[in-house]
mmCIF file of C-alpha atoms in Angstrom:
data_model
loop_
_atom_site.group_PDB
_atom_site.id
_atom_site.type_symbol
_atom_site.label_atom_id
_atom_site.label_comp_id
_atom_site.label_asym_id
_atom_site.label_seq_id
_atom_site.Cartn_x
_atom_site.Cartn_y
_atom_site.Cartn_z
ATOM 1 C CA UNK A 1 54.278 25.179 -73.600
ATOM 2 C CA UNK A 2 54.719 26.636 -70.142
ATOM 3 C CA UNK A 3 56.895 24.579 -67.800
ATOM 4 C CA UNK A 4 55.332 23.166 -64.656
ATOM 5 C CA UNK A 5 57.392 22.446 -61.564
ATOM 6 C CA UNK A 6 56.685 18.880 -60.530
ATOM 7 C CA UNK A 7 56.979 18.582 -56.775
ATOM 8 C CA UNK A 8 55.928 14.978 -56.284
ATOM 9 C CA UNK A 9 53.845 14.733 -53.135
ATOM 10 C CA UNK A 10 51.526 11.890 -54.023
ATOM 11 C CA UNK A 11 51.741 8.106 -54.073
ATOM 12 C CA UNK A 12 50.549 5.739 -56.773
ATOM 13 C CA UNK A 13 48.547 2.521 -56.668
ATOM 14 C CA UNK A 14 48.198 -0.053 -59.394
ATOM 15 C CA UNK A 15 44.636 0.039 -60.657
ATOM 16 C CA UNK A 16 43.061 -3.309 -59.931
ATOM 17 C CA UNK A 17 44.909 -6.361 -61.163
ATOM 18 C CA UNK A 18 46.905 -4.434 -63.731
ATOM 19 C CA UNK A 19 50.239 -2.696 -64.135
ATOM 20 C CA UNK A 20 48.660 0.757 -64.567
ATOM 21 C CA UNK A 21 49.821 3.108 -61.802
ATOM 22 C CA UNK A 22 47.542 5.985 -60.863
ATOM 23 C CA UNK A 23 47.736 8.694 -58.222
ATOM 24 C CA UNK A 24 45.593 8.279 -55.100
ATOM 25 C CA UNK A 25 43.616 11.380 -56.015
ATOM 26 C CA UNK A 26 42.199 11.601 -59.531
ATOM 27 C CA UNK A 27 41.359 15.005 -61.039
ATOM 28 C CA UNK A 28 37.714 15.011 -62.049
ATOM 29 C CA UNK A 29 37.085 17.382 -64.954
ATOM 30 C CA UNK A 30 33.291 17.475 -64.971
ATOM 31 C CA UNK A 31 33.766 21.025 -63.646
ATOM 32 C CA UNK A 32 35.710 22.067 -66.778
ATOM 33 C CA UNK A 33 33.212 24.349 -68.501
ATOM 34 C CA UNK A 34 30.197 26.425 -67.480
ATOM 35 C CA UNK A 35 27.595 25.014 -69.874
ATOM 36 C CA UNK A 36 25.636 23.361 -67.074
ATOM 37 C CA UNK A 37 25.239 26.511 -64.984
ATOM 38 C CA UNK A 38 28.178 25.800 -62.695
ATOM 39 C CA UNK A 39 31.832 24.960 -63.203
ATOM 40 C CA UNK A 40 35.123 26.653 -64.049
ATOM 41 C CA UNK A 41 36.016 28.875 -66.984
ATOM 42 C CA UNK A 42 39.000 27.948 -69.142
ATOM 43 C CA UNK A 43 41.521 30.055 -67.248
ATOM 44 C CA UNK A 44 40.511 28.549 -63.906
ATOM 45 C CA UNK A 45 40.350 25.020 -65.345
ATOM 46 C CA UNK A 46 43.903 25.372 -66.668
ATOM 47 C CA UNK A 47 45.105 26.561 -63.252
ATOM 48 C CA UNK A 48 43.432 23.544 -61.602
ATOM 49 C CA UNK A 49 45.047 21.195 -64.120
ATOM 50 C CA UNK A 50 48.510 22.690 -63.672
ATOM 51 C CA UNK A 51 48.312 22.626 -59.884
ATOM 52 C CA UNK A 52 47.281 18.973 -59.885
ATOM 53 C CA UNK A 53 50.169 18.080 -62.217
ATOM 54 C CA UNK A 54 52.626 20.016 -60.032
ATOM 55 C CA UNK A 55 51.386 18.016 -57.037
ATOM 56 C CA UNK A 56 52.314 14.837 -58.903
ATOM 57 C CA UNK A 57 48.877 13.736 -60.099
ATOM 58 C CA UNK A 58 48.683 11.684 -63.284
ATOM 59 C CA UNK A 59 45.058 10.450 -63.351
ATOM 60 C CA UNK A 60 42.350 12.480 -65.144
ATOM 61 C CA UNK A 61 38.653 11.591 -65.342
ATOM 62 C CA UNK A 62 36.207 12.900 -67.931
ATOM 63 C CA UNK A 63 33.296 11.686 -70.098
ATOM 64 C CA UNK A 64 32.021 12.374 -73.584
ATOM 65 C CA UNK A 65 28.955 14.252 -72.317
ATOM 66 C CA UNK A 66 30.577 16.257 -69.499
ATOM 67 C CA UNK A 67 29.763 19.937 -70.064
ATOM 68 C CA UNK A 68 28.564 18.990 -73.545
ATOM 69 C CA UNK A 69 32.049 17.947 -74.648
ATOM 70 C CA UNK A 70 33.944 20.953 -73.296
ATOM 71 C CA UNK A 71 35.541 18.859 -70.541
ATOM 72 C CA UNK A 72 37.258 16.569 -73.044
ATOM 73 C CA UNK A 73 38.215 19.473 -75.326
ATOM 74 C CA UNK A 74 39.945 21.411 -72.554
ATOM 75 C CA UNK A 75 41.567 18.363 -70.977
ATOM 76 C CA UNK A 76 43.060 17.359 -74.321
ATOM 77 C CA UNK A 77 44.240 20.907 -74.893
ATOM 78 C CA UNK A 78 45.929 21.204 -71.494
ATOM 79 C CA UNK A 79 47.648 17.827 -71.862
ATOM 80 C CA UNK A 80 48.943 18.822 -75.280
ATOM 81 C CA UNK A 81 50.156 22.246 -74.120
ATOM 82 C CA UNK A 82 52.307 20.709 -71.395
ATOM 83 C CA UNK A 83 53.356 17.716 -73.534
ATOM 84 C CA UNK A 84 52.080 15.263 -70.956
ATOM 85 C CA UNK A 85 50.380 12.680 -73.148
ATOM 86 C CA UNK A 86 52.764 9.853 -72.284
ATOM 87 C CA UNK A 87 52.593 10.638 -68.549
ATOM 88 C CA UNK A 88 48.868 11.321 -68.311
ATOM 89 C CA UNK A 89 46.394 8.540 -67.559
ATOM 90 C CA UNK A 90 43.208 9.730 -69.244
ATOM 91 C CA UNK A 91 39.918 8.032 -68.406
ATOM 92 C CA UNK A 92 36.768 8.816 -70.338
ATOM 93 C CA UNK A 93 33.316 7.257 -70.466
ATOM 94 C CA UNK A 94 30.369 6.507 -72.758
ATOM 95 C CA UNK A 95 26.662 5.679 -72.311
ATOM 96 C CA UNK A 96 24.666 8.908 -72.481
ATOM 97 C CA UNK A 97 23.176 10.355 -75.658
ATOM 98 C CA UNK A 98 23.525 13.871 -77.011
ATOM 99 C CA UNK A 99 21.338 13.218 -80.068
ATOM 100 C CA UNK A 100 17.618 13.438 -79.365
ATOM 101 C CA UNK A 101 15.583 11.005 -81.415
ATOM 102 C CA UNK A 102 18.473 8.662 -82.259
ATOM 103 C CA UNK A 103 18.108 5.432 -80.241
ATOM 104 C CA UNK A 104 21.643 4.298 -81.104
ATOM 105 C CA UNK A 105 23.458 7.486 -80.071
ATOM 106 C CA UNK A 106 23.528 6.323 -76.465
ATOM 107 C CA UNK A 107 23.477 3.152 -74.431
ATOM 108 C CA UNK A 108 26.060 0.400 -74.266
ATOM 109 C CA UNK A 109 25.682 -1.381 -77.596
ATOM 110 C CA UNK A 110 28.718 -1.894 -79.810
ATOM 111 C CA UNK A 111 27.533 0.748 -82.300
ATOM 112 C CA UNK A 112 27.481 3.469 -79.661
ATOM 113 C CA UNK A 113 30.653 2.301 -77.900
ATOM 114 C CA UNK A 114 32.667 2.722 -81.111
ATOM 115 C CA UNK A 115 30.881 5.954 -82.122
ATOM 116 C CA UNK A 116 31.432 7.517 -78.703
ATOM 117 C CA UNK A 117 35.107 6.571 -78.612
ATOM 118 C CA UNK A 118 35.789 8.172 -81.986
ATOM 119 C CA UNK A 119 34.191 11.394 -80.748
ATOM 120 C CA UNK A 120 36.213 11.345 -77.533
ATOM 121 C CA UNK A 121 39.462 10.783 -79.426
ATOM 122 C CA UNK A 122 38.735 13.809 -81.633
ATOM 123 C CA UNK A 123 37.939 16.082 -78.699
ATOM 124 C CA UNK A 124 40.892 14.886 -76.635
ATOM 125 C CA UNK A 125 43.167 15.173 -79.685
ATOM 126 C CA UNK A 126 44.792 11.834 -79.010
ATOM 127 C CA UNK A 127 44.955 8.510 -80.810
ATOM 128 C CA UNK A 128 44.278 6.405 -77.711
ATOM 129 C CA UNK A 129 42.512 6.504 -74.342
ATOM 130 C CA UNK A 130 44.248 4.988 -71.326
ATOM 131 C CA UNK A 131 41.047 3.865 -69.605
ATOM 132 C CA UNK A 132 37.647 3.530 -71.304
ATOM 133 C CA UNK A 133 34.623 3.103 -69.067
ATOM 134 C CA UNK A 134 31.017 2.092 -69.462
ATOM 135 C CA UNK A 135 29.401 5.070 -67.713
ATOM 136 C CA UNK A 136 26.070 3.585 -66.611
ATOM 137 C CA UNK A 137 24.336 0.257 -67.156
ATOM 138 C CA UNK A 138 21.597 0.613 -69.790
ATOM 139 C CA UNK A 139 19.596 -2.381 -68.395
ATOM 140 C CA UNK A 140 19.609 -3.883 -71.900
ATOM 141 C CA UNK A 141 22.925 -4.685 -73.569
ATOM 142 C CA UNK A 142 24.337 -8.154 -72.798
ATOM 143 C CA UNK A 143 27.645 -8.248 -70.964
ATOM 144 C CA UNK A 144 29.041 -10.406 -73.802
ATOM 145 C CA UNK A 145 28.522 -7.603 -76.304
ATOM 146 C CA UNK A 146 30.213 -4.985 -74.151
ATOM 147 C CA UNK A 147 33.118 -7.268 -73.221
ATOM 148 C CA UNK A 148 33.841 -8.257 -76.837
ATOM 149 C CA UNK A 149 33.619 -4.632 -78.024
ATOM 150 C CA UNK A 150 36.048 -3.647 -75.273
ATOM 151 C CA UNK A 151 38.468 -6.388 -76.301
ATOM 152 C CA UNK A 152 38.335 -5.307 -79.949
ATOM 153 C CA UNK A 153 39.136 -1.703 -78.995
ATOM 154 C CA UNK A 154 42.076 -2.782 -76.837
ATOM 155 C CA UNK A 155 43.416 -4.965 -79.639
ATOM 156 C CA UNK A 156 43.037 -2.044 -82.071
ATOM 157 C CA UNK A 157 45.309 0.107 -79.891
ATOM 158 C CA UNK A 158 42.712 2.847 -79.414
ATOM 159 C CA UNK A 159 42.140 1.836 -75.772
ATOM 160 C CA UNK A 160 44.700 0.613 -73.258
ATOM 161 C CA UNK A 161 42.449 -0.580 -70.397
ATOM 162 C CA UNK A 162 38.708 -0.852 -69.769
ATOM 163 C CA UNK A 163 36.423 -0.566 -66.777
ATOM 164 C CA UNK A 164 32.879 -0.138 -65.523
ATOM 165 C CA UNK A 165 30.999 2.591 -63.709
ATOM 166 C CA UNK A 166 27.571 2.480 -62.083
ATOM 167 C CA UNK A 167 26.579 -1.090 -62.900
ATOM 168 C CA UNK A 168 24.979 -3.819 -60.770
ATOM 169 C CA UNK A 169 27.460 -6.120 -59.082
ATOM 170 C CA UNK A 170 26.099 -9.188 -60.867
ATOM 171 C CA UNK A 171 26.618 -7.534 -64.258
ATOM 172 C CA UNK A 172 30.184 -6.515 -63.433
ATOM 173 C CA UNK A 173 30.905 -10.032 -62.156
ATOM 174 C CA UNK A 174 29.501 -11.651 -65.293
ATOM 175 C CA UNK A 175 31.461 -9.370 -67.609
ATOM 176 C CA UNK A 176 34.726 -9.845 -65.702
ATOM 177 C CA UNK A 177 34.274 -13.620 -65.619
ATOM 178 C CA UNK A 178 33.539 -13.793 -69.349
ATOM 179 C CA UNK A 179 36.747 -11.897 -70.025
ATOM 180 C CA UNK A 180 38.699 -14.263 -67.792
ATOM 181 C CA UNK A 181 37.257 -17.351 -69.462
ATOM 182 C CA UNK A 182 37.742 -16.109 -73.027
ATOM 183 C CA UNK A 183 41.079 -14.322 -72.598
ATOM 184 C CA UNK A 184 39.544 -10.961 -73.511
ATOM 185 C CA UNK A 185 40.909 -7.707 -72.127
ATOM 186 C CA UNK A 186 39.511 -7.661 -68.568
ATOM 187 C CA UNK A 187 37.989 -4.699 -66.732
ATOM 188 C CA UNK A 188 40.447 -3.358 -64.162
ATOM 189 C CA UNK A 189 38.290 -0.873 -62.286
ATOM 190 C CA UNK A 190 34.859 -0.094 -60.898
ATOM 191 C CA UNK A 191 34.052 3.612 -60.690
ATOM 192 C CA UNK A 192 31.303 4.066 -58.108
ATOM 193 C CA UNK A 193 29.832 6.670 -55.791
ATOM 194 C CA UNK A 194 31.338 6.337 -52.323
ATOM 195 C CA UNK A 195 31.305 8.707 -49.367
ATOM 196 C CA UNK A 196 30.294 8.945 -45.726
ATOM 197 C CA UNK A 197 26.694 9.476 -46.818
ATOM 198 C CA UNK A 198 26.701 6.859 -49.617
ATOM 199 C CA UNK A 199 28.112 3.523 -48.460
ATOM 200 C CA UNK A 200 25.931 1.194 -50.509
ATOM 201 C CA UNK A 201 28.868 -0.306 -52.415
ATOM 202 C CA UNK A 202 30.112 -1.944 -49.230
ATOM 203 C CA UNK A 203 27.446 -4.649 -49.515
ATOM 204 C CA UNK A 204 28.939 -6.318 -52.590
ATOM 205 C CA UNK A 205 31.344 -4.220 -54.601
ATOM 206 C CA UNK A 206 34.294 -4.176 -52.202
ATOM 207 C CA UNK A 207 34.340 -7.977 -52.064
ATOM 208 C CA UNK A 208 33.711 -8.154 -55.821
ATOM 209 C CA UNK A 209 36.681 -5.918 -56.524
ATOM 210 C CA UNK A 210 38.982 -8.008 -54.355
ATOM 211 C CA UNK A 211 37.792 -11.296 -55.822
ATOM 212 C CA UNK A 212 38.013 -10.264 -59.487
ATOM 213 C CA UNK A 213 40.877 -7.773 -59.387
ATOM 214 C CA UNK A 214 38.881 -4.571 -59.891
ATOM 215 C CA UNK A 215 40.271 -1.466 -58.201
ATOM 216 C CA UNK A 216 37.622 0.874 -56.827
ATOM 217 C CA UNK A 217 37.647 4.503 -57.939
ATOM 218 C CA UNK A 218 35.306 6.617 -55.818
ATOM 219 C CA UNK A 219 33.303 9.448 -57.322
ATOM 220 C CA UNK A 220 31.499 12.184 -55.365
ATOM 221 C CA UNK A 221 33.483 11.545 -52.152
ATOM 222 C CA UNK A 222 32.204 14.881 -50.828
ATOM 223 C CA UNK A 223 28.603 14.192 -51.873
ATOM 224 C CA UNK A 224 28.486 17.158 -54.262
ATOM 225 C CA UNK A 225 29.908 19.466 -51.604
ATOM 226 C CA UNK A 226 27.648 18.395 -48.738
ATOM 227 C CA UNK A 227 30.596 16.982 -46.770
ATOM 228 C CA UNK A 228 32.620 20.156 -47.230
ATOM 229 C CA UNK A 229 30.118 21.906 -44.956
ATOM 230 C CA UNK A 230 29.046 24.435 -47.574
ATOM 231 C CA UNK A 231 25.327 23.821 -46.972
ATOM 232 C CA UNK A 232 25.393 24.164 -43.178
ATOM 233 C CA UNK A 233 24.270 27.793 -43.188
ATOM 234 C CA UNK A 234 22.038 27.770 -46.224
ATOM 235 C CA UNK A 235 24.825 27.877 -48.811
ATOM 236 C CA UNK A 236 24.063 27.360 -52.489
ATOM 237 C CA UNK A 237 25.507 24.790 -54.852
ATOM 238 C CA UNK A 238 24.748 21.819 -57.098
ATOM 239 C CA UNK A 239 22.630 20.003 -54.510
ATOM 240 C CA UNK A 240 20.134 22.852 -54.489
ATOM 241 C CA UNK A 241 20.448 23.697 -58.175
ATOM 242 C CA UNK A 242 19.840 20.085 -59.274
ATOM 243 C CA UNK A 243 17.593 18.840 -56.457
ATOM 244 C CA UNK A 244 14.686 18.352 -58.873
ATOM 245 C CA UNK A 245 16.766 16.910 -61.739
ATOM 246 C CA UNK A 246 15.822 13.302 -61.036
ATOM 247 C CA UNK A 247 19.491 12.374 -60.606
ATOM 248 C CA UNK A 248 19.863 10.400 -57.341
ATOM 249 C CA UNK A 249 23.406 11.751 -56.924
ATOM 250 C CA UNK A 250 21.906 15.118 -55.983
ATOM 251 C CA UNK A 251 19.289 14.021 -53.430
ATOM 252 C CA UNK A 252 21.557 14.381 -50.428
ATOM 253 C CA UNK A 253 19.909 16.995 -48.199
ATOM 254 C CA UNK A 254 18.274 14.549 -45.760
ATOM 255 C CA UNK A 255 18.064 14.459 -41.962
ATOM 256 C CA UNK A 256 20.342 11.392 -41.817
ATOM 257 C CA UNK A 257 22.992 13.073 -43.915
ATOM 258 C CA UNK A 258 22.837 16.316 -41.958
ATOM 259 C CA UNK A 259 23.535 14.305 -38.786
ATOM 260 C CA UNK A 260 26.590 12.759 -40.475
ATOM 261 C CA UNK A 261 27.802 16.223 -41.459
ATOM 262 C CA UNK A 262 27.481 17.369 -37.843
ATOM 263 C CA UNK A 263 29.679 14.503 -36.596
ATOM 264 C CA UNK A 264 32.139 15.138 -39.419
ATOM 265 C CA UNK A 265 32.368 18.772 -38.357
ATOM 266 C CA UNK A 266 33.189 17.733 -34.775
ATOM 267 C CA UNK A 267 35.879 15.301 -35.904
ATOM 268 C CA UNK A 268 37.413 17.875 -38.254
ATOM 269 C CA UNK A 269 37.532 20.439 -35.454
ATOM 270 C CA UNK A 270 39.369 17.985 -33.180
ATOM 271 C CA UNK A 271 41.966 17.382 -35.887
ATOM 272 C CA UNK A 272 42.281 21.022 -36.900
ATOM 273 C CA UNK A 273 41.522 20.023 -40.499
ATOM 274 C CA UNK A 274 38.832 20.989 -42.974
ATOM 275 C CA UNK A 275 35.717 18.842 -43.215
ATOM 276 C CA UNK A 276 36.524 18.094 -46.860
ATOM 277 C CA UNK A 277 39.985 16.766 -45.990
ATOM 278 C CA UNK A 278 38.602 14.456 -43.324
ATOM 279 C CA UNK A 279 35.823 13.170 -45.598
ATOM 280 C CA UNK A 280 38.320 12.464 -48.392
ATOM 281 C CA UNK A 281 40.788 10.804 -46.023
ATOM 282 C CA UNK A 282 37.989 8.523 -44.788
ATOM 283 C CA UNK A 283 37.298 7.306 -48.350
ATOM 284 C CA UNK A 284 41.006 6.947 -49.146
ATOM 285 C CA UNK A 285 41.337 4.641 -46.158
ATOM 286 C CA UNK A 286 38.528 2.275 -47.137
ATOM 287 C CA UNK A 287 39.208 -1.268 -48.308
ATOM 288 C CA UNK A 288 39.675 -1.725 -52.034
ATOM 289 C CA UNK A 289 39.853 1.976 -52.936
ATOM 290 C CA UNK A 290 42.631 2.652 -55.443
ATOM 291 C CA UNK A 291 41.870 6.298 -56.208
ATOM 292 C CA UNK A 292 39.372 9.016 -55.302
ATOM 293 C CA UNK A 293 38.053 11.571 -57.786
ATOM 294 C CA UNK A 294 38.198 15.202 -56.676
ATOM 295 C CA UNK A 295 36.663 18.058 -58.609
ATOM 296 C CA UNK A 296 36.896 21.777 -57.986
ATOM 297 C CA UNK A 297 35.819 25.092 -59.409
ATOM 298 C CA UNK A 298 38.358 27.141 -57.466
ATOM 299 C CA UNK A 299 42.068 26.657 -56.879
ATOM 300 C CA UNK A 300 41.621 26.958 -53.108
ATOM 301 C CA UNK A 301 39.225 23.987 -53.177
ATOM 302 C CA UNK A 302 41.740 21.829 -55.020
ATOM 303 C CA UNK A 303 44.564 22.845 -52.674
ATOM 304 C CA UNK A 304 42.449 21.806 -49.708
ATOM 305 C CA UNK A 305 41.526 18.483 -51.316
ATOM 306 C CA UNK A 306 45.099 17.575 -52.236
ATOM 307 C CA UNK A 307 46.141 17.914 -48.599
ATOM 308 C CA UNK A 308 43.818 14.997 -47.748
ATOM 309 C CA UNK A 309 46.180 12.519 -49.426
ATOM 310 C CA UNK A 310 48.665 12.945 -46.584
ATOM 311 C CA UNK A 311 46.113 12.794 -43.775
ATOM 312 C CA UNK A 312 45.905 9.575 -41.764
ATOM 313 C CA UNK A 313 42.868 9.526 -39.493
ATOM 314 C CA UNK A 314 43.251 8.153 -35.955
ATOM 315 C CA UNK A 315 41.413 4.867 -35.513
ATOM 316 C CA UNK A 316 39.076 6.208 -32.824
ATOM 317 C CA UNK A 317 37.940 9.051 -35.078
ATOM 318 C CA UNK A 318 37.395 6.655 -37.980
ATOM 319 C CA UNK A 319 35.202 4.556 -35.693
ATOM 320 C CA UNK A 320 33.143 7.612 -34.819
ATOM 321 C CA UNK A 321 32.619 8.449 -38.479
ATOM 322 C CA UNK A 322 31.815 4.809 -39.231
ATOM 323 C CA UNK A 323 29.196 4.764 -36.479
ATOM 324 C CA UNK A 324 27.618 8.049 -37.557
ATOM 325 C CA UNK A 325 27.282 6.860 -41.158
ATOM 326 C CA UNK A 326 26.462 3.196 -40.518
ATOM 327 C CA UNK A 327 23.720 1.514 -42.553
ATOM 328 C CA UNK A 328 21.494 -1.330 -41.444
ATOM 329 C CA UNK A 329 22.330 -4.361 -43.598
ATOM 330 C CA UNK A 330 19.648 -5.173 -46.141
ATOM 331 C CA UNK A 331 18.603 -8.675 -47.141
ATOM 332 C CA UNK A 332 20.434 -10.998 -47.698
ATOM 333 C CA UNK A 333 23.397 -9.303 -45.988
ATOM 334 C CA UNK A 334 21.583 -9.381 -42.661
ATOM 335 C CA UNK A 335 22.154 -13.150 -42.763
ATOM 336 C CA UNK A 336 25.928 -12.821 -42.990
ATOM 337 C CA UNK A 337 26.535 -11.428 -39.520
ATOM 338 C CA UNK A 338 28.696 -13.359 -37.012
ATOM 339 C CA UNK A 339 25.621 -14.294 -34.981
ATOM 340 C CA UNK A 340 23.851 -15.772 -37.992
ATOM 341 C CA UNK A 341 26.968 -17.491 -39.266
ATOM 342 C CA UNK A 342 27.540 -19.187 -35.899
ATOM 343 C CA UNK A 343 24.262 -21.037 -36.467
ATOM 344 C CA UNK A 344 26.038 -22.922 -39.257
ATOM 345 C CA UNK A 345 28.934 -24.021 -37.045
ATOM 346 C CA UNK A 346 27.085 -25.127 -33.939
ATOM 347 C CA UNK A 347 28.176 -22.049 -32.072
ATOM 348 C CA UNK A 348 31.880 -22.722 -32.627
ATOM 349 C CA UNK A 349 33.601 -19.412 -33.519
ATOM 350 C CA UNK A 350 35.203 -19.498 -36.940
ATOM 351 C CA UNK A 351 37.637 -16.694 -37.685
ATOM 352 C CA UNK A 352 39.325 -15.635 -40.878
ATOM 353 C CA UNK A 353 41.654 -18.059 -42.552
ATOM 354 C CA UNK A 354 45.280 -17.610 -41.467
ATOM 355 C CA UNK A 355 47.527 -15.814 -43.954
ATOM 356 C CA UNK A 356 49.355 -19.048 -44.721
ATOM 357 C CA UNK A 357 46.106 -20.498 -46.118
ATOM 358 C CA UNK A 358 46.305 -18.283 -49.174
ATOM 359 C CA UNK A 359 48.800 -18.781 -51.951
ATOM 360 C CA UNK A 360 51.272 -15.868 -52.127
ATOM 361 C CA UNK A 361 50.452 -13.308 -54.801
ATOM 362 C CA UNK A 362 52.613 -10.774 -56.569
ATOM 363 C CA UNK A 363 51.430 -8.213 -54.023
ATOM 364 C CA UNK A 364 52.455 -10.262 -50.976
ATOM 365 C CA UNK A 365 55.988 -10.917 -49.825
ATOM 366 C CA UNK A 366 56.898 -14.582 -49.774
ATOM 367 C CA UNK A 367 58.046 -15.919 -46.396
ATOM 368 C CA UNK A 368 61.782 -15.687 -45.840
ATOM 369 C CA UNK A 369 63.592 -19.009 -46.035
ATOM 370 C CA UNK A 370 65.303 -20.305 -42.943
ATOM 371 C CA UNK A 371 68.986 -20.821 -43.629
#
């Protein structure tokens, strides 16, 4: 194994209401492999992995179907080569099928959850996964079935923690509450798309995460490269290659989003930073966000992204980005504005509860005693 110099330049957050510490930037490995027509070859993927580890990163995201399994194979190989299994926090996911004609080779039923995990363990060459995630809601499987299957896998030792990705808020809330009531292993994270051009999770998921102890992990913080500025002058990339794929994650080239990119470019120029760094720093600064997934196909891209972890945006520039990317609240959230809420209090302003109202938690310092 080749030694890697570990120059720690990152910080770590506990993931949700757990003791699992993860770096603020997570290395997404969906780019490991070229089977999908884009991505990094093995030599480049190894260089990306080693640079991230040298930076101090410990959080790696993959899925059983990423690049037809190559992502997990290479990630497991790189972790083994550098003897990092105890230090690495490996997250992988299940839901999608690779077996045409087999109705049980995908989805979120217990049969597929267990089948998919066994395949991931083989490809990753490990006997456990640190974080196992439901990749996408299948609109069918009851939350009880998923939650109990998760608990069984945690008790078996093959999974350390569990979480959810791309589910409705009500489903995540039901599953988390069932786990709380029945003393099953609880979900500790919600992995969701979040960026300047996709702020839909702010309606419910941020509050849900705070209420139920689910740390948010943001995927596609650069909107598949849109927020890096690569499409400003007709550049090519995934958004153009997959525009007709039917995947909503790749329908980003809209007039609204182009206007956001233009404001982002102005803000980045004022700071003397890249557009990608500013876009990532914006997501890192949002409420409830524990970690942000970054993916790259070139080492220079990763270097640029890692620099975002140390960037603190001035408040006035954040407000400009917020305004440029603002969304009109949809029903029923349009009823939760201060003006509407004042109708319930006879016009008397009601602010937030004072800090002393809440019971101290493990994450809050208790008031000092007066001697």
